[in-house]
Short mmCIF file of C-alpha atoms in Angstrom, two decimals:
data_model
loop_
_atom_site.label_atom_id
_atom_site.label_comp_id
_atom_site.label_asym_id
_atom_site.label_seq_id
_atom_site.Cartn_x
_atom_site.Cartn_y
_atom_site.Cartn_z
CA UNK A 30 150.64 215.19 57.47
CA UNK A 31 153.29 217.56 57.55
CA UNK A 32 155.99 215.09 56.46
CA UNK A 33 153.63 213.52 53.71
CA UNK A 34 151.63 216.47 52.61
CA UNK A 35 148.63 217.25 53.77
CA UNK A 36 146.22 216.42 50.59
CA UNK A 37 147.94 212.98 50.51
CA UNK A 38 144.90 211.26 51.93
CA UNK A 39 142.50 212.79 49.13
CA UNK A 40 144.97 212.13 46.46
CA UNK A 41 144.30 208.23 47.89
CA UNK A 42 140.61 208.07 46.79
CA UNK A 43 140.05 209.18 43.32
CA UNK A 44 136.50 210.26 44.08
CA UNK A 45 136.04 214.27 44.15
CA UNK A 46 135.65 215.38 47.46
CA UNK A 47 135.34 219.16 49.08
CA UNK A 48 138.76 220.45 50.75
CA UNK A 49 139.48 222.89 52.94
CA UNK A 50 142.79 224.42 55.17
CA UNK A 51 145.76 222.95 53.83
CA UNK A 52 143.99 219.51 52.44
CA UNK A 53 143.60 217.87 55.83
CA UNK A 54 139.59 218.67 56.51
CA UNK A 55 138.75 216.14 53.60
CA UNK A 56 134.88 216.09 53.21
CA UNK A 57 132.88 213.41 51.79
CA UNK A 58 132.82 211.89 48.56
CA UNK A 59 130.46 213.61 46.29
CA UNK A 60 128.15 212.00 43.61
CA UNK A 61 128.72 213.75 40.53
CA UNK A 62 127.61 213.24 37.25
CA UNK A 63 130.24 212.74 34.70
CA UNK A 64 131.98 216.46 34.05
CA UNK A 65 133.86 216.82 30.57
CA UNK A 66 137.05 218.38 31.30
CA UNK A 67 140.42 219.85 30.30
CA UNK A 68 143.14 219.49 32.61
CA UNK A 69 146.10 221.24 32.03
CA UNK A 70 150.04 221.68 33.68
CA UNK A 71 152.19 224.22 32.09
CA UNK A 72 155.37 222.38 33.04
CA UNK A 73 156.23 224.64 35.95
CA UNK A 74 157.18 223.31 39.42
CA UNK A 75 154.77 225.02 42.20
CA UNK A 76 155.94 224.39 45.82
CA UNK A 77 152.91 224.43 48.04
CA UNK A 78 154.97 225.83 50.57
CA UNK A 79 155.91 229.50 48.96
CA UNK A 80 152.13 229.86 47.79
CA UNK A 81 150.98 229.47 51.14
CA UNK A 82 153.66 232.05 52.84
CA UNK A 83 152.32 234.06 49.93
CA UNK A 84 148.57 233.65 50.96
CA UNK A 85 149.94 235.89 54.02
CA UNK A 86 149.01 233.79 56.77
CA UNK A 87 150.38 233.53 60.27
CA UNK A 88 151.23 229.81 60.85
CA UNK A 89 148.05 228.60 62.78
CA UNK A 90 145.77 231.63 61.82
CA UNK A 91 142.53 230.87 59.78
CA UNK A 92 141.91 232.57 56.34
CA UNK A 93 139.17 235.55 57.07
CA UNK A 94 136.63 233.49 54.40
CA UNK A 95 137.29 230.55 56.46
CA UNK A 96 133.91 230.30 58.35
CA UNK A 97 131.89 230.05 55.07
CA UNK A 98 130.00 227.47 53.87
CA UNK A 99 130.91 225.02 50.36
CA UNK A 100 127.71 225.18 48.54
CA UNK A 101 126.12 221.88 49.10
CA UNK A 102 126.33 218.67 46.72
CA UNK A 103 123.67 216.63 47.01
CA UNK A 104 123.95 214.65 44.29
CA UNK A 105 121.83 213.67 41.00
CA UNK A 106 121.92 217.16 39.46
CA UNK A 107 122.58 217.98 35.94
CA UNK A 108 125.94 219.18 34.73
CA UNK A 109 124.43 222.69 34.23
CA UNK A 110 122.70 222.56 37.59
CA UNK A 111 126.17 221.19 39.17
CA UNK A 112 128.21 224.17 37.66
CA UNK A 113 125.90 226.73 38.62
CA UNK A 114 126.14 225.55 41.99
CA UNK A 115 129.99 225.28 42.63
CA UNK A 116 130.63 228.30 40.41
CA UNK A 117 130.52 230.30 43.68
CA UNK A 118 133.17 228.52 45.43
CA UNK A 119 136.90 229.42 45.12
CA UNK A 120 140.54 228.20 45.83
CA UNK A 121 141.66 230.64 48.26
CA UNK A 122 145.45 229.39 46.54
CA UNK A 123 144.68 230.66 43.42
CA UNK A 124 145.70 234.55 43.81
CA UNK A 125 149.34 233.56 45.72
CA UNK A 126 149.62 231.15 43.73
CA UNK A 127 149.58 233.51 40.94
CA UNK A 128 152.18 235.66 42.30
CA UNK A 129 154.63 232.30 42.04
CA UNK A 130 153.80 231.30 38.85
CA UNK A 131 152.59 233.98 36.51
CA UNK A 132 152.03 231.56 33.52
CA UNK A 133 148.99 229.93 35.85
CA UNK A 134 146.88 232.82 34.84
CA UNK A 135 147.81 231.83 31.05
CA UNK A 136 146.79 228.54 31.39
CA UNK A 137 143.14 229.72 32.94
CA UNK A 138 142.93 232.00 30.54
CA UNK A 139 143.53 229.29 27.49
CA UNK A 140 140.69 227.79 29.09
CA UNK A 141 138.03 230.33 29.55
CA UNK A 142 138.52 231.60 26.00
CA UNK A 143 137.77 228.21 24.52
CA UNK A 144 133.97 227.78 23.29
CA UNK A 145 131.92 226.22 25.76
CA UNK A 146 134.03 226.32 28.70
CA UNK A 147 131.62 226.71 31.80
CA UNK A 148 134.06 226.98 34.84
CA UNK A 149 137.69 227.17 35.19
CA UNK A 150 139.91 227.11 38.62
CA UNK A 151 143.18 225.84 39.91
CA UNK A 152 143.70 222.69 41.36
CA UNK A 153 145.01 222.98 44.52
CA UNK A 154 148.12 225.29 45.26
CA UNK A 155 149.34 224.68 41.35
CA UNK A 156 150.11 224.44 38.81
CA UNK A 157 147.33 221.90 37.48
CA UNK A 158 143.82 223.69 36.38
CA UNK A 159 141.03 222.25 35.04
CA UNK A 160 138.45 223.87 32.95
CA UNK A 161 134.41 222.20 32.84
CA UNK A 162 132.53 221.89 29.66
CA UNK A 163 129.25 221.65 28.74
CA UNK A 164 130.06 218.34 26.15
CA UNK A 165 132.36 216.29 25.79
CA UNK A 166 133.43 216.94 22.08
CA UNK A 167 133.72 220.18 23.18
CA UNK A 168 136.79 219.57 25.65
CA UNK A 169 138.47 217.77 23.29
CA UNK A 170 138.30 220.42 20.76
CA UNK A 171 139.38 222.55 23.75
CA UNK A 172 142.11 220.15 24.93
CA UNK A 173 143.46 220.03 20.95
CA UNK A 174 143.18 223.76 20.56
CA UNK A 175 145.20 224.49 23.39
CA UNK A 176 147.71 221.73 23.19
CA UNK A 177 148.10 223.20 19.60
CA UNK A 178 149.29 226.98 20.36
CA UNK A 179 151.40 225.54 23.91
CA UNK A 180 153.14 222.13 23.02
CA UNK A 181 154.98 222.54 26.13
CA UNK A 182 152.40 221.95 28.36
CA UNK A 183 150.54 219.32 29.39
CA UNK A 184 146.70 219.09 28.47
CA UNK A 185 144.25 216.11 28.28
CA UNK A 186 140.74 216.03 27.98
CA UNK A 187 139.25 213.69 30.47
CA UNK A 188 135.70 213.46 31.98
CA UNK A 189 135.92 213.74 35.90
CA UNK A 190 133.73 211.99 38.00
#
């Protein structure tokens, strides 16, 4: 994993699955009802590598939230139901990851001030984020909106499954 990454395998199967470590403790594929969504890359390169030395770990030691528990999915729930649920949960990344690339905040910020936006996180160790909506018409708007005031970035609405 070390050669090839070690969220290679997920990146395989498109279905949305529960992470944790570095990517390699892949849990199962989750049945999810459609999610609208606005995914969004600001253009900026994010090593995993420097956001992980800045997560402050030893090489081998285990984040102190390690031990808890991802809320669990069990499938046919709403979309409100669903983002109530994995609101909770964080990306341990997402601070560091931060302190790499500043304009990552921006970019979660263009989300959470759009109408309608329900939940929005990093993907991974960056520089992708995605924000949920409640409807669909709403990302777009969202997606348009933001594309609007940054036209260097990338943005698409998209529903995630």
């Amino acid at each position: 994993h070390r050669r090839t990454g070690a969220d290679v395998p997920v990146c395989l199967d498109p279905r949305a699955r529960m992470m944790r470590g570095a990517g390699e403790a892949v849990g199962p594929a989750l049945a999810l009802p459609a999610m609208p969504a606005v995914l969004i890359n600001p253009g900026v390169p994010v090593e995993t590598a420097p956001v992980f030395r800045a997560l402050g770990l030893k090489v081998g030691e285990a984040h102190p939230r390690a031990a808890e528990v991802h809320p669990e999915m069990a499938g046919g729930e709403d979309l409100g139901a669903l983002i109530a649920r994995i609101a909770p949960a964080r990306n341990d990344l997402e601070a560091p990851a931060l302190t790499v690339a500043p304009v990552i905040g921006d970019t979660l910020a263009a989300l959470r001030d759009q109408p309608d936006c329900r939940l929005a996180r990093m993907s991974g160790s960056g520089a992708t984020v995605f924000g949920l909506f409640g409807h669909r018409s709403a990302a777009v708007a969202a997606a348009r909106a933001i594309a609007a005031a940054q036209p260097g970035w990338w943005v698409r609405a998209t529903l995630l499954r």
